C-alpha atoms as one frame of an Amber mdcrd trajectory, in Angstrom:
protein
  -5.541 -12.891  10.113  -2.220 -11.061   9.849  -1.197  -9.638   6.519   1.637
  -8.158   4.536   1.508  -6.215   1.300   3.149  -8.525  -1.266   5.290  -7.175
  -4.082   4.031  -3.633  -4.776   0.316  -4.518  -4.733  -0.675  -1.451  -2.784
  -4.361  -2.135  -3.243  -4.098  -4.720  -0.486  -4.221  -1.892   1.994  -7.564
  -0.669   0.716  -6.392   2.799  -0.246  -8.819   5.191  -1.858  -8.598   7.158
  -5.067  -6.806  10.110  -3.530  -3.726   8.138  -2.529  -3.464   5.917  -5.581
  -5.024   5.228  -8.929  -5.389   1.594  -9.856  -6.890  -0.312 -12.716 -10.589
  -1.040 -12.476 -11.604  -2.002 -16.021 -14.796  -3.782 -15.053 -16.208  -1.167
 -12.671 -18.708   1.459 -13.849 -17.555   5.054 -13.543 -18.955   6.949 -10.523
 -21.321   9.849 -11.046 -19.424  13.084 -11.550 -19.286  15.618  -8.744 -21.084
  18.922  -9.398 -18.625  21.262 -11.182 -19.178  24.025  -8.612 -17.843  21.745
  -5.861 -15.067  20.112  -7.844 -12.187  22.331  -6.792 -13.041  22.818  -3.135
 -10.291  21.928  -0.699 -11.008  19.142   1.763 -11.590  15.401   1.731 -11.835
  14.100   5.300 -11.678  17.365   7.285  -9.585  15.764  10.061  -8.802  17.157
  13.495  -5.261  16.713  14.778  -3.010  17.237  17.774   0.389  16.024  18.966
   1.111  14.443  22.347   3.986  15.661  24.501   6.031  12.567  23.563   5.773
  13.428  19.861   3.015  11.030  18.813   0.749  12.534  16.170  -2.987  11.959
  16.615  -5.556  12.399  13.840  -9.326  12.178  14.269 -11.920  11.952  11.482
 -15.374  12.395  13.053 -18.162  10.389  11.400 -21.270  10.132  13.551 -23.463
   8.024  11.284 -23.104   4.915  13.427 -21.627   4.423  16.949 -18.514   2.664
  15.616 -14.844   3.639  15.316 -11.744   2.474  13.488  -8.649   2.762  15.677
  -5.295   2.515  13.868  -1.699   2.852  14.991   0.820   3.380  12.193   4.567
   2.947  12.720   6.811   4.772  10.296   8.872   1.694   9.562   8.514  -1.126
   7.085  10.364  -3.800   5.196  12.558  -1.286   3.363  13.992  -0.187   6.720
  15.296  -3.640   7.655  18.972  -4.371   8.104  20.530  -6.188   5.175  20.288
  -9.954   5.670  17.216  -9.696   7.904  14.519  -9.550   5.247  11.072 -10.227
   6.653  11.820  -8.993  10.178   9.265  -6.141   9.949   6.500  -8.553   8.960
   7.706 -11.109  11.519   7.459  -8.511  14.286   3.941  -7.659  13.118   3.012
 -11.269  13.906   4.874 -11.212  17.194   3.020  -8.113  18.372   0.089 -10.451
  19.004   2.192 -12.668  21.292   1.437 -10.809  24.467   2.576  -8.626  27.328
   2.474  -9.072  31.080  -1.094  -7.791  31.049  -2.373  -9.686  27.987  -1.221
 -13.289  27.390  -0.236 -14.525  23.901  -3.199 -14.722  21.542  -5.571 -12.913
  23.888  -5.473  -9.549  22.122  -7.590 -10.658  19.165  -9.819 -12.844  21.321
 -10.642  -9.888  23.559 -11.454  -7.704  20.556 -13.672 -10.412  19.040 -15.369
 -11.089  22.379 -16.340  -7.417  22.460 -17.848  -7.574  18.980 -14.918  -6.046
  17.108 -12.446  -7.000  14.408  -8.703  -6.449  14.376  -5.822  -7.006  12.008
  -2.443  -5.653  10.967  -0.383  -5.254   7.815   3.181  -4.535   6.782   4.401
  -2.727   3.689   7.755  -1.415   2.559   7.264   1.922   4.291   4.991   1.358
   7.310   3.384  -1.159   9.623  -0.168  -0.645  10.884  -2.422  -2.233  13.514
  -6.152  -1.608  13.636  -9.405  -2.461  15.361 -12.998  -1.800  14.322 -15.089
  -1.612  17.483 -18.183  -0.025  18.961 -17.627   3.473  20.272 -17.899   2.353
  23.903 -15.024  -0.128  23.354 -12.595   2.493  22.083 -10.876   3.057  25.417
 -10.370  -0.685  25.783  -8.489  -1.062  22.480  -6.471   2.096  23.140  -5.313
   0.678  26.451  -4.392  -2.655  24.811  -2.605  -1.121  21.824  -0.602   1.244
  24.019   0.339  -1.702  26.222   1.919  -3.633  23.371   3.597  -0.498  22.031
   5.670  -0.358  25.215   5.539  -3.770  26.884   5.819  -6.529  24.293   7.208
  -9.677  25.920   8.874 -12.235  23.657  10.138 -15.695  24.532  11.662 -18.426
  22.414   8.535 -20.494  23.042   6.360 -18.027  21.116   8.889 -16.640  18.638
  10.166 -19.727  16.852   6.833 -21.456  16.219   5.651 -18.159  14.749   8.685
 -18.103  12.480   7.444 -21.403  11.071   4.072 -19.723  10.510   5.489 -16.922
   8.349   7.622 -19.395   6.378   4.475 -21.406   5.641   2.662 -18.167   4.804
   5.295 -17.468   2.175   4.871 -20.958   0.709   1.124 -20.576   0.426   0.891
 -16.943  -0.677   3.961 -16.601  -2.876   5.566 -19.890  -3.826   2.242 -21.567
  -4.671   0.946 -18.552  -6.603   2.598 -17.944 -10.004   1.254 -14.376 -10.212
   2.887 -13.505  -6.889   6.108 -15.256  -7.827   6.528 -13.291 -11.036   5.605
 -10.084  -9.211   8.377 -10.781  -6.733  10.874 -11.398  -9.526   9.822  -8.284
 -11.446  10.409  -6.257  -8.290  13.812  -7.801  -7.727  14.727  -7.061 -11.345
  13.417  -3.490 -11.218  15.127  -2.598  -7.920  18.541  -4.229  -8.037  19.998
  -2.237  -5.130  17.183  -0.444  -3.335  15.318  -2.461  -0.655  12.053  -2.206
  -2.630  13.490  -5.133  -4.581  13.367  -7.363  -1.499   9.965  -8.942  -0.776
   8.093  -7.603   2.242   7.621 -11.107   3.581  11.342 -11.792   3.109  13.573
 -14.138   1.148  13.150 -17.733   2.353  16.800 -18.336   3.224  16.830 -15.226
   5.448  13.431 -15.817   7.030  14.665 -19.129   8.435  17.492 -17.321  10.278
  15.396 -14.617  11.970  15.761 -14.672  15.737  14.059 -13.386  18.848  16.958
 -11.005  19.397  16.499  -9.518  15.920  12.795  -8.986  16.537  13.436  -7.385
  19.925  16.053  -5.074  18.440  13.717  -4.002  15.624  10.940  -3.396  18.155
  13.105  -1.323  20.476  14.559   0.673  17.585  11.366   1.662  15.776   8.313
   1.057  17.980   8.119   4.238  19.980   5.338   6.862  20.174   7.402   9.557
  18.468   7.648   7.238  15.455   3.936   6.427  15.433   0.683   7.968  14.254
  -2.688   7.326  15.862  -5.634   7.706  13.502  -9.202   7.259  14.746 -12.124
   7.494  12.353 -15.769   7.280  13.374 -18.110   8.367  16.134 -15.669  10.449
  18.175 -14.231  13.974  18.233 -10.711  15.193  18.964 -11.930  16.752  22.218
 -13.281  13.384  23.355 -10.242  11.423  22.206  -7.490  13.679  23.530  -7.790
  12.759  27.247  -7.715   9.045  26.358  -4.742   9.476  24.033  -2.838  11.390
  26.703  -3.677   8.789  29.348  -2.618   5.719  27.372  -0.187   6.772  24.642
   1.046   9.993  26.224   2.390   8.065  29.218   4.891   6.163  27.023   8.317
   7.859  26.932   9.767   8.844  23.570  13.033   7.304  22.381  15.518   8.409
  19.722  14.703   6.964  16.304  17.302   6.436  13.560  17.113   8.528  10.429
  15.390   6.719   7.593  18.318   6.227   5.216  18.138   3.895   2.245  20.540
   3.193  -0.577  19.810   4.765  -3.951  18.955   2.760  -7.024  21.775   2.981
  -9.613  20.854   4.314 -13.067  19.807   1.535 -15.449  19.508   2.031 -19.205
  18.723  -1.509 -20.295  15.254  -2.991 -20.729  14.857  -6.257 -18.835  12.466
  -9.184 -19.153  11.249 -11.806 -16.694   9.493 -14.931 -17.972   7.765 -17.427
 -15.704   6.221 -20.611 -17.082   4.274 -22.788 -14.689   1.737 -25.627 -14.817
  -0.474 -23.662 -12.413  -0.912 -20.727 -14.788  -4.560 -20.616 -15.841  -4.593
 -17.036 -17.103  -1.459 -15.818 -18.926  -0.542 -12.166 -18.669   1.968  -9.553
 -19.695   2.965  -6.486 -17.728   5.592  -3.777 -18.006   6.784  -1.642 -15.089
   8.627   1.676 -14.962  10.053   3.601 -12.020   7.934   6.705 -11.420   7.876
   9.640  -8.994   6.107   9.357  -5.664   4.389  12.179  -3.815   7.522  12.701
  -1.697  10.067  12.395  -4.501   8.527  14.312  -7.382  10.975  17.008  -8.528
   9.069  17.698 -11.757   5.566  17.679 -10.297   4.237  14.666 -12.223   2.442
  12.671  -9.490  -1.031  14.198  -9.826  -0.878  14.154 -13.624   0.064  10.467
 -13.550  -2.999   9.741 -11.428  -5.179  11.411 -14.018  -3.381   9.427 -16.724
  -4.195   6.171 -14.939  -7.863   7.154 -14.775  -7.932   7.923 -18.501  -6.197
   4.717 -19.477  -7.773   2.344 -16.983 -10.633   3.955 -15.085 -13.604   1.808
 -16.067 -15.248   0.242 -19.101 -14.932   3.447 -21.128 -11.200   3.795 -20.486
  -8.754   3.706 -23.376  -7.191   0.325 -22.709 -10.423  -1.509 -21.960 -12.265
   0.000 -24.903  -9.451  -0.702 -27.367  -8.109  -4.094 -26.284 -11.188  -5.729
 -24.761 -14.156  -4.201 -26.638 -12.850  -3.193 -30.059  -9.941  -5.532 -30.833
 -11.151  -8.370 -28.575  -7.573  -9.469 -27.879  -7.770  -9.165 -24.075 -10.038
 -10.081 -21.185  -8.541  -7.293 -19.086  -6.131  -4.418 -19.592  -4.872  -1.860
 -17.103  -2.503   0.928 -16.209  -1.814   1.374 -12.502   0.118   3.934 -10.522
   0.485   4.417  -6.766   2.322   7.561  -5.600   2.171   6.828  -1.854   5.732
   5.720  -1.075   8.665   7.017   0.940  11.030   6.601  -1.996  10.263   6.130
  -5.679   7.007   4.651  -6.969   6.188   2.524 -10.010   3.823   2.732 -12.950
   2.768  -0.398 -14.772   0.649  -1.504 -17.711  -0.582  -4.995 -18.377  -3.161
  -7.260 -19.967  -4.413 -10.836 -20.132  -5.255 -12.456 -23.503  -8.702 -13.456
 -24.651  -9.184 -17.162 -25.353  -7.227 -18.255 -28.398  -5.265 -15.014 -28.736
  -1.477 -15.567 -28.970   0.611 -13.625 -26.480   2.640 -11.926 -29.192  -0.567
 -10.497 -30.703  -1.684  -9.219 -27.304   1.735  -7.688 -26.635   1.758  -5.919
 -30.004  -1.674  -4.436 -29.335  -0.744  -3.326 -25.815   2.539  -1.674 -26.810
   0.738  -0.004 -29.721  -1.566   1.688 -27.193   1.459   2.898 -25.218   3.077
   4.206 -28.408  -0.171   5.955 -29.375  -0.231   7.642 -25.972   3.356   8.829
 -26.348   2.869  10.121 -29.895  -0.623  11.619 -29.735  -1.130  12.219 -26.019
  -4.459  12.705 -24.266  -7.071  15.364 -24.935  -8.433  18.077 -22.684 -11.834
  16.372 -22.876 -10.377  13.098 -21.589  -8.635  14.934 -18.766 -11.785  16.825
 -17.785 -13.844  13.624 -17.691 -11.201  11.810 -15.640 -10.955  14.680 -13.168
 -14.720  14.658 -12.605 -14.717  10.918 -11.875 -11.782  11.222  -9.489 -13.298
  14.168  -7.639 -16.548  12.256  -7.277 -14.642   9.333  -5.748 -12.973  11.720
  -3.303 -16.354  13.197  -2.362 -17.673   9.738  -1.518 -14.484   8.642   0.287
 -15.516  10.206   3.590 -18.546   7.904   3.783 -16.202   5.014   4.569 -15.269
   4.227   8.172 -11.881   2.566   7.636 -10.954   4.316   4.371 -10.111   7.711
   5.889  -7.942   6.114   8.583  -6.102   4.034   5.992  -5.579   6.907   3.593
  -4.410   9.422   6.179  -2.178   6.938   7.991  -0.410   5.838   4.808   0.034
   9.435   3.683   1.507  10.634   6.978   3.787   7.595   7.250   5.290   8.321
   3.835   6.070  11.995   4.241   2.846  13.773   3.339   1.004  16.234   5.550
  -2.680  16.498   6.349  -2.806  19.557   4.128  -1.396  17.526   1.237  -4.254
  15.045   1.550  -6.910  17.710   1.992  -5.581  19.630  -1.015  -5.856  16.594
  -3.296  -9.104  17.697  -5.002  -7.713  21.141  -5.801  -4.494  19.695  -7.198
  -6.273  17.088  -9.308  -8.715  19.684 -10.614  -5.778  21.819 -11.773  -4.191
  19.070 -13.919  -4.113  19.870 -17.641  -3.718  17.710 -20.746  -0.255  19.184
 -21.319   0.782  18.103 -17.813  -0.577  14.579 -18.310   1.240  14.240 -21.627
   4.494  15.535 -20.151   4.247  13.133 -17.222   3.395  10.174 -19.462   6.369
  10.852 -21.710   8.720  11.383 -18.773   7.912   7.938 -17.368   6.917   5.777
 -20.350   9.789   6.938 -22.549  12.322   5.462 -20.126  14.163   2.422 -21.474
  14.899   0.898 -18.066  11.554  -0.860 -17.777  10.970  -4.483 -16.813   8.578
  -6.680 -18.788   7.061  -9.730 -17.134   5.455 -12.642 -18.963   3.396 -15.169
 -17.012   2.824 -18.210 -19.217   1.766 -21.855 -19.111   4.414 -24.451 -20.021
   5.819 -24.397 -23.543   3.274 -25.610 -26.065   0.265 -24.546 -23.988   0.278
 -20.805 -24.768  -2.995 -19.115 -25.654
């Protein structure tokens, strides 16, 4: 039920096109938005207010069905942990379901399910979020329960240490038994040698086994306060209807001082690095290469929006460059992608990768993939490619509001990583303004770096494709 976002696989949070661009080589391209509407500002048209204790509240009305998504985002994640306590943010996420005086351990989710709803939570490097999907008339109930555990979490050794065993087993099943996750973890650790983005969200095993109740309580008391949280509600409700409930339940919780979010900087690296993992469990070999890239918040040269357009050109469907060249024309790959996610508090990453077709040696696939990267750097993209990509992306943004949970996820992640509501709502205008020259400049700024990390996931020696 509970989740974390492993490695830097941001797609696990279900973000939409306006917060990240990911590979989707097998998906048909959406119908283009009408050109006259392409550059209009606005995606979700949210309503917002701030409680007296500093908690930001965002409402996205959607009256199609009498259902709401209720999400509380804390502006803290695995990258904010104290050194030596890796995994404590994710551990606390689990422990938040262990009860208060009013709601016994395990009852939170049972109450939500009994009332016909669904709930879950997830942890990333930069935020932790808790959500419920419920009928409109159950909204007050989940607000009361979520506010209760924001202020009144009660932990005992009897519930903490068995749950520590649960997260250790979760790591075994989701990381240690999955070669793709293991190499992703090692690529991250090789890419970020000093910054906490190199430490897995779920934690290193030797540190997870030493996490204590006192550590969890300290993390909770330090970061879980309304002035460090964002409430996002999407669905059949308006800000006028929600405000009295938010003031009653969340507004009654006193604010507390929150530490400044300070993280160490990554030292400059000029050497290319390689990670190779061979394992009997590998059924589909792959190669990937990752570069450090700007995020929305840390983008001094204004490349983030151009890089999103680049990802759409290179990897946005069956007509994209990589799919058409490597899968259709050369038939050396079963999949090929370029992915970039700019929603991060610190730096982001851009990666390219592919998996070989049956019988194709890895060195042949690698040569073909790097040739496509070289072609991009030398020849760039065309204005026609950029215009087509922009239309597809703007169409995706136009359809994004139809989702119930998508707006809450997108807005919460954006606000928790330093963006404003205006930044999100201006996304269509900014994407529509991207030119081929900007895409080419951004591609060269990132892909020309020599400090990349290449990862090879292979079967044991002698069993390569």
